[in-house]
mmCIF file of C-alpha atoms and ligand atoms in Angstrom:
data_model
loop_
_atom_site.group_PDB
_atom_site.id
_atom_site.type_symbol
_atom_site.label_atom_id
_atom_site.label_comp_id
_atom_site.label_asym_id
_atom_site.label_seq_id
_atom_site.Cartn_x
_atom_site.Cartn_y
_atom_site.Cartn_z
ATOM 1 C CA MET A 297 69.757 86.148 59.038
ATOM 2 C CA ASP A 298 67.717 88.549 56.946
ATOM 3 C CA GLY A 299 70.302 88.499 54.142
ATOM 4 C CA GLY A 300 68.881 91.779 52.845
ATOM 5 C CA ASN A 301 70.724 94.040 50.457
ATOM 6 C CA HIS A 302 71.800 96.450 53.175
ATOM 7 C CA SER A 303 74.595 95.585 55.557
ATOM 8 C CA GLU A 304 74.316 97.303 58.910
ATOM 9 C CA VAL A 305 76.923 99.705 60.156
ATOM 10 C CA PRO A 306 77.974 98.047 63.419
ATOM 11 C CA GLU A 307 78.942 101.301 65.098
ATOM 12 C CA PHE A 308 79.121 105.052 64.702
ATOM 13 C CA VAL A 309 82.180 107.195 65.179
ATOM 14 C CA LEU A 310 81.564 110.245 67.328
ATOM 15 C CA LEU A 311 83.075 113.663 66.757
ATOM 16 C CA GLU A 312 86.454 114.511 68.229
ATOM 17 C CA LEU A 313 85.949 117.676 70.282
ATOM 18 C CA THR A 314 89.583 118.704 70.135
ATOM 19 C CA SER A 315 92.947 117.135 69.377
ATOM 20 C CA SER A 316 94.920 119.454 71.618
ATOM 21 C CA TRP A 317 96.064 117.707 74.769
ATOM 22 C CA GLU A 318 95.832 120.834 76.968
ATOM 23 C CA ILE A 319 92.289 121.607 75.876
ATOM 24 C CA GLN A 320 91.325 117.977 76.505
ATOM 25 C CA ILE A 321 92.462 118.298 80.116
ATOM 26 C CA LEU A 322 90.674 121.632 80.428
ATOM 27 C CA LEU A 323 87.433 120.210 79.006
ATOM 28 C CA PHE A 324 87.769 117.175 81.242
ATOM 29 C CA LEU A 325 88.031 119.322 84.380
ATOM 30 C CA PHE A 326 85.259 121.639 83.211
ATOM 31 C CA PHE A 327 82.743 118.915 82.317
ATOM 32 C CA THR A 328 83.553 116.753 85.346
ATOM 33 C CA THR A 329 83.170 119.660 87.753
ATOM 34 C CA PHE A 330 79.812 120.681 86.342
ATOM 35 C CA TYR A 331 78.567 117.109 86.079
ATOM 36 C CA VAL A 332 79.450 116.272 89.685
ATOM 37 C CA ALA A 333 78.069 119.602 90.928
ATOM 38 C CA SER A 334 74.788 119.054 89.104
ATOM 39 C CA MET A 335 74.432 115.483 90.399
ATOM 40 C CA LEU A 336 75.197 116.467 94.000
ATOM 41 C CA GLY A 337 72.967 119.543 93.902
ATOM 42 C CA ASN A 338 69.996 117.660 92.493
ATOM 43 C CA LEU A 339 70.410 114.687 94.841
ATOM 44 C CA LEU A 340 70.621 117.090 97.774
ATOM 45 C CA ILE A 341 67.305 118.657 96.747
ATOM 46 C CA VAL A 342 65.626 115.224 96.397
ATOM 47 C CA LEU A 343 66.970 113.967 99.759
ATOM 48 C CA THR A 344 66.038 117.182 101.578
ATOM 49 C CA ILE A 345 62.478 117.103 100.289
ATOM 50 C CA ILE A 346 61.967 113.395 100.941
ATOM 51 C CA SER A 347 63.405 113.517 104.468
ATOM 52 C CA ASP A 348 61.687 116.701 105.694
ATOM 53 C CA ARG A 349 58.004 116.173 106.469
ATOM 54 C CA HIS A 350 57.312 119.925 106.252
ATOM 55 C CA LEU A 351 58.186 119.745 102.572
ATOM 56 C CA HIS A 352 55.656 117.046 101.716
ATOM 57 C CA SER A 353 53.438 119.244 99.563
ATOM 58 C CA PRO A 354 52.685 119.085 95.814
ATOM 59 C CA MET A 355 55.026 121.973 94.965
ATOM 60 C CA TYR A 356 58.018 120.377 96.668
ATOM 61 C CA PHE A 357 57.207 116.917 95.358
ATOM 62 C CA LEU A 358 57.168 118.316 91.838
ATOM 63 C CA LEU A 359 60.467 120.059 92.534
ATOM 64 C CA ALA A 360 61.975 116.796 93.822
ATOM 65 C CA ASN A 361 60.769 115.001 90.715
ATOM 66 C CA LEU A 362 62.281 117.729 88.527
ATOM 67 C CA SER A 363 65.637 117.354 90.282
ATOM 68 C CA PHE A 364 65.440 113.598 89.971
ATOM 69 C CA ILE A 365 64.783 113.905 86.225
ATOM 70 C CA ASP A 366 67.653 116.374 85.960
ATOM 71 C CA THR A 367 70.097 113.796 87.322
ATOM 72 C CA GLY A 368 68.869 111.525 84.518
ATOM 73 C CA VAL A 369 69.196 114.221 81.850
ATOM 74 C CA SER A 370 72.788 114.896 82.882
ATOM 75 C CA SER A 371 73.718 111.235 82.968
ATOM 76 C CA ILE A 372 72.597 110.137 79.510
ATOM 77 C CA ALA A 373 75.384 111.541 77.362
ATOM 78 C CA THR A 374 77.798 113.384 79.663
ATOM 79 C CA PRO A 375 79.708 110.487 81.304
ATOM 80 C CA LYS A 376 80.375 108.896 77.925
ATOM 81 C CA MET A 377 81.418 112.227 76.454
ATOM 82 C CA ILE A 378 83.897 112.785 79.301
ATOM 83 C CA TYR A 379 85.226 109.252 78.893
ATOM 84 C CA ASP A 380 85.516 109.709 75.134
ATOM 85 C CA LEU A 381 87.674 112.827 75.520
ATOM 86 C CA PHE A 382 90.705 110.614 76.074
ATOM 87 C CA ARG A 383 89.915 107.838 73.636
ATOM 88 C CA LYS A 384 91.388 107.577 70.179
ATOM 89 C CA HIS A 385 88.440 105.620 68.815
ATOM 90 C CA ARG A 386 85.196 107.308 69.908
ATOM 91 C CA ALA A 387 82.675 104.720 68.879
ATOM 92 C CA ILE A 388 79.088 103.992 69.858
ATOM 93 C CA SER A 389 77.159 100.925 68.709
ATOM 94 C CA LEU A 390 73.893 101.205 66.808
ATOM 95 C CA LYS A 391 72.055 99.878 69.874
ATOM 96 C CA GLY A 392 73.904 102.315 72.140
ATOM 97 C CA CYS A 393 72.979 105.158 69.834
ATOM 98 C CA ILE A 394 69.299 104.212 69.779
ATOM 99 C CA THR A 395 69.320 103.803 73.572
ATOM 100 C CA GLN A 396 70.803 107.286 73.975
ATOM 101 C CA MET A 397 68.191 108.842 71.689
ATOM 102 C CA PHE A 398 65.386 106.987 73.470
ATOM 103 C CA PHE A 399 66.398 108.231 76.912
ATOM 104 C CA ILE A 400 67.254 111.776 75.809
ATOM 105 C CA HIS A 401 63.783 112.233 74.345
ATOM 106 C CA THR A 402 61.812 110.333 77.006
ATOM 107 C CA VAL A 403 63.447 112.180 79.875
ATOM 108 C CA GLY A 404 63.652 115.496 78.002
ATOM 109 C CA GLY A 405 59.996 115.348 76.922
ATOM 110 C CA THR A 406 58.902 114.422 80.439
ATOM 111 C CA GLU A 407 60.869 117.297 81.891
ATOM 112 C CA MET A 408 59.235 119.813 79.558
ATOM 113 C CA VAL A 409 55.751 118.613 80.486
ATOM 114 C CA LEU A 410 56.715 118.569 84.169
ATOM 115 C CA LEU A 411 57.726 122.235 83.889
ATOM 116 C CA THR A 412 54.261 123.106 82.616
ATOM 117 C CA VAL A 413 52.729 121.054 85.452
ATOM 118 C CA MET A 414 54.785 123.097 87.923
ATOM 119 C CA ALA A 415 53.631 126.293 86.236
ATOM 120 C CA TYR A 416 50.032 125.092 86.505
ATOM 121 C CA ASP A 417 50.564 124.423 90.223
ATOM 122 C CA ARG A 418 51.758 128.027 90.735
ATOM 123 C CA TYR A 419 48.948 129.356 88.549
ATOM 124 C CA VAL A 420 46.305 127.654 90.706
ATOM 125 C CA VAL A 421 47.849 128.732 94.008
ATOM 126 C CA ILE A 422 48.141 132.381 92.937
ATOM 127 C CA CYS A 423 45.125 132.890 90.694
ATOM 128 C CA LYS A 424 42.661 130.428 92.241
ATOM 129 C CA PRO A 425 43.820 130.176 95.877
ATOM 130 C CA LEU A 426 40.456 128.973 97.166
ATOM 131 C CA HIS A 427 40.561 126.003 94.814
ATOM 132 C CA TYR A 428 44.132 125.049 95.534
ATOM 133 C CA LEU A 429 43.577 122.477 98.261
ATOM 134 C CA THR A 430 40.888 120.680 96.296
ATOM 135 C CA SER A 431 42.398 120.842 92.835
ATOM 136 C CA MET A 432 46.069 120.236 93.697
ATOM 137 C CA SER A 433 46.016 117.254 96.035
ATOM 138 C CA LEU A 434 48.813 114.752 96.215
ATOM 139 C CA ARG A 435 46.748 112.431 94.059
ATOM 140 C CA THR A 436 46.313 115.007 91.309
ATOM 141 C CA CYS A 437 50.022 115.670 91.538
ATOM 142 C CA THR A 438 50.838 111.986 91.040
ATOM 143 C CA SER A 439 48.393 111.721 88.125
ATOM 144 C CA LEU A 440 49.939 114.776 86.464
ATOM 145 C CA LEU A 441 53.358 113.182 86.883
ATOM 146 C CA ALA A 442 52.075 110.025 85.242
ATOM 147 C CA VAL A 443 50.745 112.138 82.364
ATOM 148 C CA ALA A 444 54.147 113.836 82.011
ATOM 149 C CA TRP A 445 55.969 110.490 81.787
ATOM 150 C CA THR A 446 53.411 109.131 79.333
ATOM 151 C CA ILE A 447 53.782 112.122 77.007
ATOM 152 C CA GLY A 448 57.581 111.934 77.249
ATOM 153 C CA LEU A 449 57.567 108.229 76.448
ATOM 154 C CA PHE A 450 55.135 108.694 73.582
ATOM 155 C CA HIS A 451 57.152 111.583 72.140
ATOM 156 C CA SER A 452 60.256 109.391 72.153
ATOM 157 C CA VAL A 453 58.760 106.119 70.924
ATOM 158 C CA VAL A 454 56.943 107.761 68.004
ATOM 159 C CA GLN A 455 60.219 109.116 66.663
ATOM 160 C CA LEU A 456 62.136 105.912 67.344
ATOM 161 C CA ALA A 457 59.561 103.832 65.517
ATOM 162 C CA PHE A 458 60.365 105.708 62.325
ATOM 163 C CA VAL A 459 64.157 105.546 62.525
ATOM 164 C CA VAL A 460 64.816 102.169 64.114
ATOM 165 C CA ASN A 461 64.752 100.301 60.807
ATOM 166 C CA LEU A 462 66.686 102.804 58.693
ATOM 167 C CA PRO A 463 69.365 101.181 56.555
ATOM 168 C CA PHE A 464 72.942 102.216 57.252
ATOM 169 C CA CYS A 465 75.961 101.499 55.148
ATOM 170 C CA GLY A 466 79.134 103.399 54.447
ATOM 171 C CA ASN A 467 78.989 106.740 56.190
ATOM 172 C CA ASN A 468 79.180 106.300 59.967
ATOM 173 C CA LYS A 469 80.782 109.554 61.116
ATOM 174 C CA MET A 470 78.384 111.225 63.533
ATOM 175 C CA ASP A 471 78.894 114.992 63.520
ATOM 176 C CA SER A 472 78.340 115.267 67.274
ATOM 177 C CA PHE A 473 79.565 113.956 70.620
ATOM 178 C CA CYS A 474 76.299 112.101 71.261
ATOM 179 C CA CYS A 475 73.479 110.591 69.229
ATOM 180 C CA ASP A 476 70.382 112.519 68.308
ATOM 181 C CA PHE A 477 67.727 112.066 65.653
ATOM 182 C CA PRO A 478 68.669 114.736 63.080
ATOM 183 C CA ARG A 479 72.276 113.579 62.729
ATOM 184 C CA PHE A 480 71.371 109.941 63.018
ATOM 185 C CA ILE A 481 68.890 110.257 60.152
ATOM 186 C CA LYS A 482 71.416 112.130 58.005
ATOM 187 C CA LEU A 483 73.710 109.088 58.073
ATOM 188 C CA ALA A 484 71.070 106.689 56.765
ATOM 189 C CA SER A 485 71.363 105.536 53.190
ATOM 190 C CA ALA A 486 67.784 106.334 52.227
ATOM 191 C CA ASP A 487 65.705 109.318 51.242
ATOM 192 C CA THR A 488 65.023 110.884 54.620
ATOM 193 C CA TYR A 489 63.563 114.269 53.776
ATOM 194 C CA ARG A 490 60.116 113.441 55.193
ATOM 195 C CA LEU A 491 61.624 111.791 58.235
ATOM 196 C CA GLU A 492 63.737 114.841 59.037
ATOM 197 C CA PHE A 493 60.643 116.979 58.758
ATOM 198 C CA LEU A 494 58.692 114.654 61.039
ATOM 199 C CA VAL A 495 61.379 114.629 63.721
ATOM 200 C CA ALA A 496 61.834 118.403 63.612
ATOM 201 C CA ALA A 497 58.062 118.906 63.779
ATOM 202 C CA ASN A 498 57.709 116.496 66.715
ATOM 203 C CA SER A 499 60.428 118.068 68.859
ATOM 204 C CA GLY A 500 59.442 121.556 67.720
ATOM 205 C CA PHE A 501 55.829 120.937 68.694
ATOM 206 C CA ILE A 502 56.597 119.764 72.231
ATOM 207 C CA SER A 503 59.159 122.549 72.867
ATOM 208 C CA THR A 504 57.117 125.463 71.510
ATOM 209 C CA GLY A 505 53.925 124.015 73.014
ATOM 210 C CA THR A 506 55.329 123.849 76.539
ATOM 211 C CA PHE A 507 57.086 127.200 76.092
ATOM 212 C CA PHE A 508 53.815 128.809 75.073
ATOM 213 C CA ILE A 509 51.936 127.333 78.054
ATOM 214 C CA LEU A 510 54.677 128.568 80.409
ATOM 215 C CA ILE A 511 54.490 132.099 79.019
ATOM 216 C CA VAL A 512 50.683 132.151 79.253
ATOM 217 C CA SER A 513 50.779 130.933 82.880
ATOM 218 C CA TYR A 514 53.258 133.684 83.773
ATOM 219 C CA VAL A 515 51.111 136.299 82.075
ATOM 220 C CA PHE A 516 48.098 135.160 84.143
ATOM 221 C CA ILE A 517 50.163 135.245 87.337
ATOM 222 C CA LEU A 518 51.593 138.705 86.550
ATOM 223 C CA VAL A 519 48.159 140.097 85.763
ATOM 224 C CA THR A 520 46.799 138.667 89.019
ATOM 225 C CA VAL A 521 49.524 139.996 91.308
ATOM 226 C CA SER A 522 49.850 143.422 89.708
HETATM 227 C C1 NAG B 1212 57.613 112.576 92.906
HETATM 228 O O1 NAG B 1212 56.360 113.003 93.382
HETATM 229 C C2 NAG B 1212 55.614 112.049 94.124
HETATM 230 C C3 NAG B 1212 54.305 112.651 94.533
HETATM 231 O O2 NAG B 1212 53.459 112.826 93.467
HETATM 232 C C4 NAG B 1212 56.409 111.607 95.342
HETATM 233 O O3 NAG B 1212 55.694 110.623 96.054
HETATM 234 C C5 NAG B 1212 57.762 111.083 94.913
HETATM 235 O O4 NAG B 1212 58.537 110.810 96.071
HETATM 236 C C6 NAG B 1212 58.483 112.106 94.062
HETATM 237 N N1 NAG B 1212 59.713 111.507 93.551
HETATM 238 C C7 NAG B 1212 60.928 111.982 93.862
HETATM 239 C C8 NAG B 1212 62.084 111.290 93.296
HETATM 240 O O5 NAG B 1212 61.072 112.942 94.552
#
Protein backbone atom coordinates (compact mmCIF):
# COMPACT_ATOMS: atom_id res chain seq x y z
CA MET A 1 0.00 0.00 0.00
CA ASP A 2 2.49 2.63 1.08
CA GLY A 3 4.95 1.60 -1.64
CA GLY A 4 7.75 3.27 0.32
CA ASN A 5 11.40 2.59 -0.28
CA HIS A 6 11.72 0.27 2.70
CA SER A 7 10.36 -3.25 2.59
CA GLU A 8 9.39 -4.61 5.98
CA VAL A 9 11.06 -7.62 7.48
CA PRO A 10 8.09 -9.94 8.00
CA GLU A 11 9.64 -11.74 10.95
CA PHE A 12 12.64 -11.93 13.23
CA VAL A 13 14.74 -14.98 13.91
CA LEU A 14 15.40 -15.57 17.58
CA LEU A 15 18.65 -16.84 19.04
CA GLU A 16 19.27 -20.56 19.33
CA LEU A 17 20.10 -21.22 22.99
CA THR A 18 21.95 -24.44 22.29
CA SER A 19 22.24 -27.01 19.52
CA SER A 20 23.03 -29.90 21.82
CA TRP A 21 20.09 -32.25 22.17
CA GLU A 22 20.89 -33.21 25.79
CA ILE A 23 21.15 -29.60 26.92
CA GLN A 24 17.87 -28.83 25.16
CA ILE A 25 16.13 -31.49 27.23
CA LEU A 26 17.83 -30.22 30.37
CA LEU A 27 16.81 -26.62 29.67
CA PHE A 28 13.30 -27.76 28.85
CA LEU A 29 12.93 -29.53 32.21
CA PHE A 30 14.57 -26.66 34.08
CA PHE A 31 12.47 -23.87 32.54
CA THR A 32 9.21 -25.84 32.65
CA THR A 33 9.68 -26.75 36.31
CA PHE A 34 10.37 -23.18 37.34
CA TYR A 35 7.62 -21.76 35.16
CA VAL A 36 4.97 -24.13 36.52
CA ALA A 37 6.20 -23.64 40.10
CA SER A 38 6.05 -19.87 39.76
CA MET A 39 2.55 -19.94 38.23
CA LEU A 40 1.19 -22.30 40.89
CA GLY A 41 2.85 -20.44 43.76
CA ASN A 42 1.56 -17.06 42.65
CA LEU A 43 -1.96 -18.33 41.92
CA LEU A 44 -2.03 -19.97 45.34
CA ILE A 45 -1.17 -16.64 46.97
CA VAL A 46 -3.89 -14.80 44.99
CA LEU A 47 -6.55 -17.45 45.74
CA THR A 48 -5.65 -17.62 49.44
CA ILE A 49 -5.88 -13.86 49.86
CA ILE A 50 -9.11 -13.50 47.89
CA SER A 51 -10.86 -16.38 49.67
CA ASP A 52 -9.82 -15.58 53.26
CA ARG A 53 -11.72 -12.62 54.71
CA HIS A 54 -9.07 -12.11 57.41
CA LEU A 55 -6.62 -11.21 54.67
CA HIS A 56 -8.72 -8.43 53.18
CA SER A 57 -6.39 -5.60 54.15
CA PRO A 58 -4.34 -3.23 51.96
CA MET A 59 -1.06 -5.08 52.58
CA TYR A 60 -2.46 -8.43 51.46
CA PHE A 61 -4.35 -6.93 48.54
CA LEU A 62 -1.12 -5.38 47.32
CA LEU A 63 0.61 -8.72 47.77
CA ALA A 64 -2.14 -10.47 45.78
CA ASN A 65 -1.80 -7.89 43.03
CA LEU A 66 1.98 -8.40 42.99
CA SER A 67 1.53 -12.16 42.62
CA PHE A 68 -1.04 -11.64 39.91
CA ILE A 69 1.38 -9.38 38.01
CA ASP A 70 4.13 -11.95 38.51
CA THR A 71 2.08 -14.60 36.70
CA GLY A 72 1.88 -12.11 33.82
CA VAL A 73 5.61 -11.34 33.89
CA SER A 74 6.44 -15.05 33.71
CA SER A 75 4.01 -15.71 30.90
CA ILE A 76 5.10 -13.09 28.38
CA ALA A 77 8.25 -14.68 27.00
CA THR A 78 8.79 -17.97 28.84
CA PRO A 79 6.19 -20.25 27.18
CA LYS A 80 7.37 -19.23 23.72
CA MET A 81 11.00 -19.68 24.72
CA ILE A 82 10.28 -23.20 26.00
CA TYR A 83 8.36 -24.01 22.83
CA ASP A 84 11.16 -22.59 20.68
CA LEU A 85 13.76 -24.86 22.30
CA PHE A 86 12.66 -27.68 20.02
CA ARG A 87 11.99 -25.73 16.86
CA LYS A 88 14.40 -25.46 13.98
CA HIS A 89 13.04 -22.11 12.84
CA ARG A 90 12.66 -19.81 15.86
CA ALA A 91 10.74 -16.96 14.34
CA ILE A 92 8.60 -14.17 15.74
CA SER A 93 6.58 -11.77 13.60
CA LEU A 94 7.08 -8.01 13.78
CA LYS A 95 3.66 -7.69 15.45
CA GLY A 96 4.50 -10.50 17.88
CA CYS A 97 7.75 -8.79 18.74
CA ILE A 98 6.08 -5.43 19.37
CA THR A 99 3.39 -7.14 21.46
CA GLN A 100 6.05 -8.84 23.59
CA MET A 101 7.90 -5.56 24.17
CA PHE A 102 4.65 -3.77 25.02
CA PHE A 103 3.65 -6.29 27.67
CA ILE A 104 7.14 -6.75 29.12
CA HIS A 105 7.43 -3.02 29.77
CA THR A 106 3.83 -2.37 30.83
CA VAL A 107 3.79 -5.22 33.32
CA GLY A 108 7.43 -4.74 34.36
CA GLY A 109 6.99 -0.99 34.90
CA THR A 110 3.79 -1.55 36.86
CA GLU A 111 5.49 -4.12 39.04
CA MET A 112 8.33 -1.74 39.91
CA VAL A 113 5.90 1.00 40.92
CA LEU A 114 3.80 -1.52 42.85
CA LEU A 115 6.90 -2.49 44.84
CA THR A 116 7.38 1.12 45.89
CA VAL A 117 3.67 1.31 46.81
CA MET A 118 4.15 -1.74 49.02
CA ALA A 119 7.20 -0.13 50.59
CA TYR A 120 5.16 3.02 51.23
CA ASP A 121 2.47 0.90 52.90
CA ARG A 122 5.08 -0.59 55.28
CA TYR A 123 6.64 2.83 55.85
CA VAL A 124 3.31 4.30 56.97
CA VAL A 125 2.42 1.37 59.23
CA ILE A 126 5.81 1.40 60.98
CA CYS A 127 6.76 5.07 61.01
CA LYS A 128 3.32 6.70 61.17
CA PRO A 129 1.15 4.04 62.85
CA LEU A 130 -1.47 6.51 64.04
CA HIS A 131 -2.09 7.64 60.48
CA TYR A 132 -2.24 4.19 58.99
CA LEU A 133 -5.98 3.59 59.12
CA THR A 134 -6.77 6.97 57.62
CA SER A 135 -4.04 7.18 55.01
CA MET A 136 -4.00 3.56 53.81
CA SER A 137 -7.65 2.71 53.24
CA LEU A 138 -8.79 0.28 50.61
CA ARG A 139 -9.67 3.22 48.40
CA THR A 140 -6.19 4.71 48.61
CA CYS A 141 -4.83 1.27 47.88
CA THR A 142 -6.94 0.96 44.73
CA SER A 143 -5.96 4.47 43.60
CA LEU A 144 -2.27 3.68 44.11
CA LEU A 145 -2.74 0.54 42.04
CA ALA A 146 -4.33 2.59 39.29
CA VAL A 147 -1.35 4.96 39.43
CA ALA A 148 1.04 2.00 39.15
CA TRP A 149 -0.72 0.66 36.04
CA THR A 150 -0.85 4.12 34.49
CA ILE A 151 2.88 4.68 34.96
CA GLY A 152 3.65 1.20 33.62
CA LEU A 153 1.48 1.78 30.56
CA PHE A 154 2.96 5.21 29.96
CA HIS A 155 6.52 3.91 30.33
CA SER A 156 5.79 1.26 27.70
CA VAL A 157 3.80 3.33 25.21
CA VAL A 158 6.33 6.18 25.17
CA GLN A 159 9.07 3.79 24.08
CA LEU A 160 6.86 1.95 21.61
CA ALA A 161 5.80 5.19 19.95
CA PHE A 162 9.41 5.81 18.96
CA VAL A 163 10.22 2.35 17.60
CA VAL A 164 6.96 1.23 16.03
CA ASN A 165 7.69 2.89 12.69
CA LEU A 166 11.37 1.98 12.39
CA PRO A 167 12.31 0.65 8.97
CA PHE A 168 13.61 -2.90 8.83
CA CYS A 169 15.26 -4.60 5.93
CA GLY A 170 17.96 -7.21 5.66
CA ASN A 171 19.22 -8.05 9.11
CA ASN A 172 16.56 -9.91 11.10
CA LYS A 173 18.63 -12.03 13.49
CA MET A 174 17.63 -11.08 17.03
CA ASP A 175 20.50 -11.73 19.44
CA SER A 176 18.16 -12.95 22.18
CA PHE A 177 15.43 -15.48 22.93
CA CYS A 178 12.78 -12.76 23.23
CA CYS A 179 12.19 -9.25 21.93
CA ASP A 180 13.31 -6.18 23.80
CA PHE A 181 13.93 -2.59 22.78
CA PRO A 182 17.75 -2.41 22.67
CA ARG A 183 18.14 -5.40 20.35
CA PHE A 184 15.08 -4.53 18.35
CA ILE A 185 16.44 -1.04 17.66
CA LYS A 186 19.85 -2.42 16.70
CA LEU A 187 18.25 -4.33 13.81
CA ALA A 188 16.62 -1.26 12.29
CA SER A 189 18.14 0.16 9.15
CA ALA A 190 18.33 3.74 10.38
CA ASP A 191 20.53 5.87 12.58
CA THR A 192 19.32 4.87 16.02
CA TYR A 193 21.89 6.36 18.36
CA ARG A 194 19.44 8.84 19.92
CA LEU A 195 16.74 6.21 20.14
CA GLU A 196 19.01 3.80 21.99
CA PHE A 197 19.87 6.56 24.41
CA LEU A 198 16.21 7.39 24.93
CA VAL A 199 15.23 3.79 25.63
CA ALA A 200 18.15 3.23 28.00
CA ALA A 201 17.36 6.49 29.82
CA ASN A 202 13.66 5.60 30.12
CA SER A 203 14.19 2.13 31.57
CA GLY A 204 17.15 3.33 33.62
CA PHE A 205 15.08 6.14 35.10
CA ILE A 206 12.21 3.92 36.23
CA SER A 207 14.52 1.20 37.63
CA THR A 208 16.92 3.47 39.53
CA GLY A 209 14.03 5.71 40.62
CA THR A 210 12.07 2.88 42.21
CA PHE A 211 15.25 1.33 43.61
CA PHE A 212 16.15 4.62 45.27
CA ILE A 213 12.67 5.02 46.79
CA LEU A 214 12.83 1.45 48.13
CA ILE A 215 16.21 2.06 49.77
CA VAL A 216 15.04 5.34 51.32
CA SER A 217 11.88 3.68 52.72
CA TYR A 218 13.99 0.92 54.29
CA VAL A 219 16.36 3.45 55.80
CA PHE A 220 13.38 5.26 57.40
CA ILE A 221 11.99 1.98 58.72
CA LEU A 222 15.39 0.87 60.10
CA VAL A 223 15.93 4.21 61.80
CA THR A 224 12.46 4.02 63.35
CA VAL A 225 12.72 0.49 64.72
CA SER A 226 16.30 0.74 65.96
C1 LIG B 1 -5.81 -5.94 43.86
O1 LIG B 1 -6.16 -5.07 44.91
C2 LIG B 1 -7.52 -4.68 44.98
C3 LIG B 1 -7.71 -3.74 46.13
O2 LIG B 1 -7.14 -2.51 45.88
C4 LIG B 1 -8.39 -5.92 45.15
O3 LIG B 1 -9.75 -5.55 45.18
C5 LIG B 1 -8.12 -6.90 44.03
O4 LIG B 1 -8.84 -8.10 44.29
C6 LIG B 1 -6.64 -7.21 43.95
N1 LIG B 1 -6.41 -8.05 42.77
C7 LIG B 1 -5.93 -9.29 42.86
C8 LIG B 1 -5.74 -10.03 41.61
O5 LIG B 1 -5.63 -9.79 43.90
